[in-house]
């Protein structure tokens, strides 16, 4: 193989490597492309955020809201999720019982709002 042909072959291999490796690295690295798992995780986070907002809104719009806040503040952390479930605020419309993740997220948000 002549030096010129060897050099051309080397350039071809480098160009091929860059052409195959660079687009995925840029696409995934910058967030323009996402995997199915990442997309599902982002969807779940968005749904949890929306459900937490609904829980807080239902709690705030409940009758005797101020009294319920006082009751809520007297509870320890583990009982707060159950309090939100028993009051019906953590239960989403159309569901039979509250989701544990929603109860926990709602309790954390309530903590932030009441302190």
Coordinates of C-alpha atoms in Angstrom, one line a residue:
X1 CA 0.0 0.0 0.0
X2 CA 1.4 3.3 -1.0
X3 CA 1.8 6.1 1.6
X4 CA -0.9 8.1 -0.1
X5 CA -3.4 5.3 -0.1
X6 CA -2.5 4.5 3.6
X7 CA -3.1 8.2 4.4
X8 CA -6.4 8.2 2.5
X9 CA -7.5 5.0 4.3
X10 CA -6.6 6.5 7.7
X11 CA -8.6 9.6 6.9
X12 CA -11.6 7.5 5.8
X13 CA -11.5 5.5 9.1
X14 CA -11.3 8.7 11.2
X15 CA -14.2 10.3 9.2
X16 CA -16.2 7.2 9.6
X17 CA -15.6 7.1 13.3
X18 CA -16.5 10.8 13.8
X19 CA -19.6 10.4 11.6
X20 CA -20.8 7.4 13.6
X21 CA -19.9 8.5 17.1
X22 CA -20.4 12.3 17.1
X23 CA -24.1 12.6 16.3
X24 CA -25.3 10.2 19.1
X25 CA -22.8 11.8 21.6
X26 CA -24.2 15.3 20.8
X27 CA -27.8 14.2 20.6
X28 CA -27.9 12.3 23.9
X29 CA -25.4 14.6 25.6
X30 CA -27.3 17.8 24.9
X31 CA -30.7 16.3 25.7
X32 CA -32.1 16.5 22.2
X33 CA -32.5 12.7 22.1
X34 CA -33.8 10.8 25.1
X35 CA -34.2 7.1 25.8
X36 CA -37.5 5.5 26.5
X37 CA -36.6 5.2 30.2
X38 CA -35.7 8.9 30.5
X39 CA -38.9 9.9 28.8
X40 CA -41.0 7.7 31.0
X41 CA -39.2 9.1 34.1
X42 CA -39.9 12.7 33.0
X43 CA -43.5 11.9 32.3
X44 CA -43.9 10.3 35.8
X45 CA -42.3 13.3 37.4
X46 CA -44.7 15.6 35.6
X47 CA -47.7 13.5 36.5
X48 CA -46.6 13.5 40.2
X49 CA -46.1 17.2 40.2
X50 CA -49.6 17.7 38.7
X51 CA -51.2 15.3 41.3
X52 CA -49.3 17.0 44.1
X53 CA -50.7 20.4 43.0
X54 CA -54.2 18.9 42.9
X55 CA -53.7 17.5 46.4
X56 CA -52.7 20.9 47.8
X57 CA -55.5 22.6 46.0
X58 CA -58.1 20.1 47.4
X59 CA -56.7 20.6 50.9
X60 CA -56.7 24.4 50.7
X61 CA -60.2 24.5 49.3
X62 CA -61.6 22.2 51.9
X63 CA -64.1 23.4 54.5
X64 CA -62.4 24.5 57.8
X65 CA -59.0 24.8 56.1
X66 CA -57.4 26.6 59.0
X67 CA -58.5 24.0 61.5
X68 CA -57.2 21.2 59.3
X69 CA -53.8 23.0 59.0
X70 CA -53.6 23.1 62.8
X71 CA -54.4 19.4 63.0
X72 CA -51.9 18.6 60.3
X73 CA -49.1 20.5 62.0
X74 CA -49.5 18.5 65.2
X75 CA -48.9 15.2 63.4
X76 CA -45.5 13.5 63.1
X77 CA -44.2 13.0 59.6
X78 CA -45.3 9.4 59.1
X79 CA -48.9 10.2 60.0
X80 CA -49.2 13.2 57.7
X81 CA -49.6 11.1 54.6
X82 CA -52.3 9.1 56.2
X83 CA -54.0 12.3 57.3
X84 CA -54.0 13.5 53.7
X85 CA -55.4 10.2 52.5
X86 CA -58.1 10.0 55.1
X87 CA -59.2 13.5 54.3
X88 CA -59.5 12.5 50.7
X89 CA -57.1 15.2 49.5
X90 CA -54.4 12.9 48.2
X91 CA -56.9 10.7 46.3
X92 CA -57.2 11.7 42.7
X93 CA -60.5 11.9 40.9
X94 CA -61.5 8.6 39.5
X95 CA -59.1 6.6 41.9
X96 CA -60.3 4.4 44.7
X97 CA -57.3 5.1 47.0
X98 CA -54.4 7.5 47.2
X99 CA -51.1 6.7 45.6
X100 CA -48.2 6.5 48.1
X101 CA -45.9 8.8 46.0
X102 CA -48.7 11.4 45.8
X103 CA -49.2 11.3 49.6
X104 CA -45.5 11.7 50.2
X105 CA -45.1 14.5 47.7
X106 CA -48.2 16.3 49.0
X107 CA -46.9 16.0 52.6
X108 CA -43.5 17.5 51.6
X109 CA -45.3 20.3 49.8
X110 CA -47.5 21.0 52.8
X111 CA -44.4 21.1 55.0
X112 CA -43.0 23.8 52.7
X113 CA -46.2 25.8 52.7
X114 CA -46.8 25.7 56.4
X115 CA -43.3 26.7 57.5

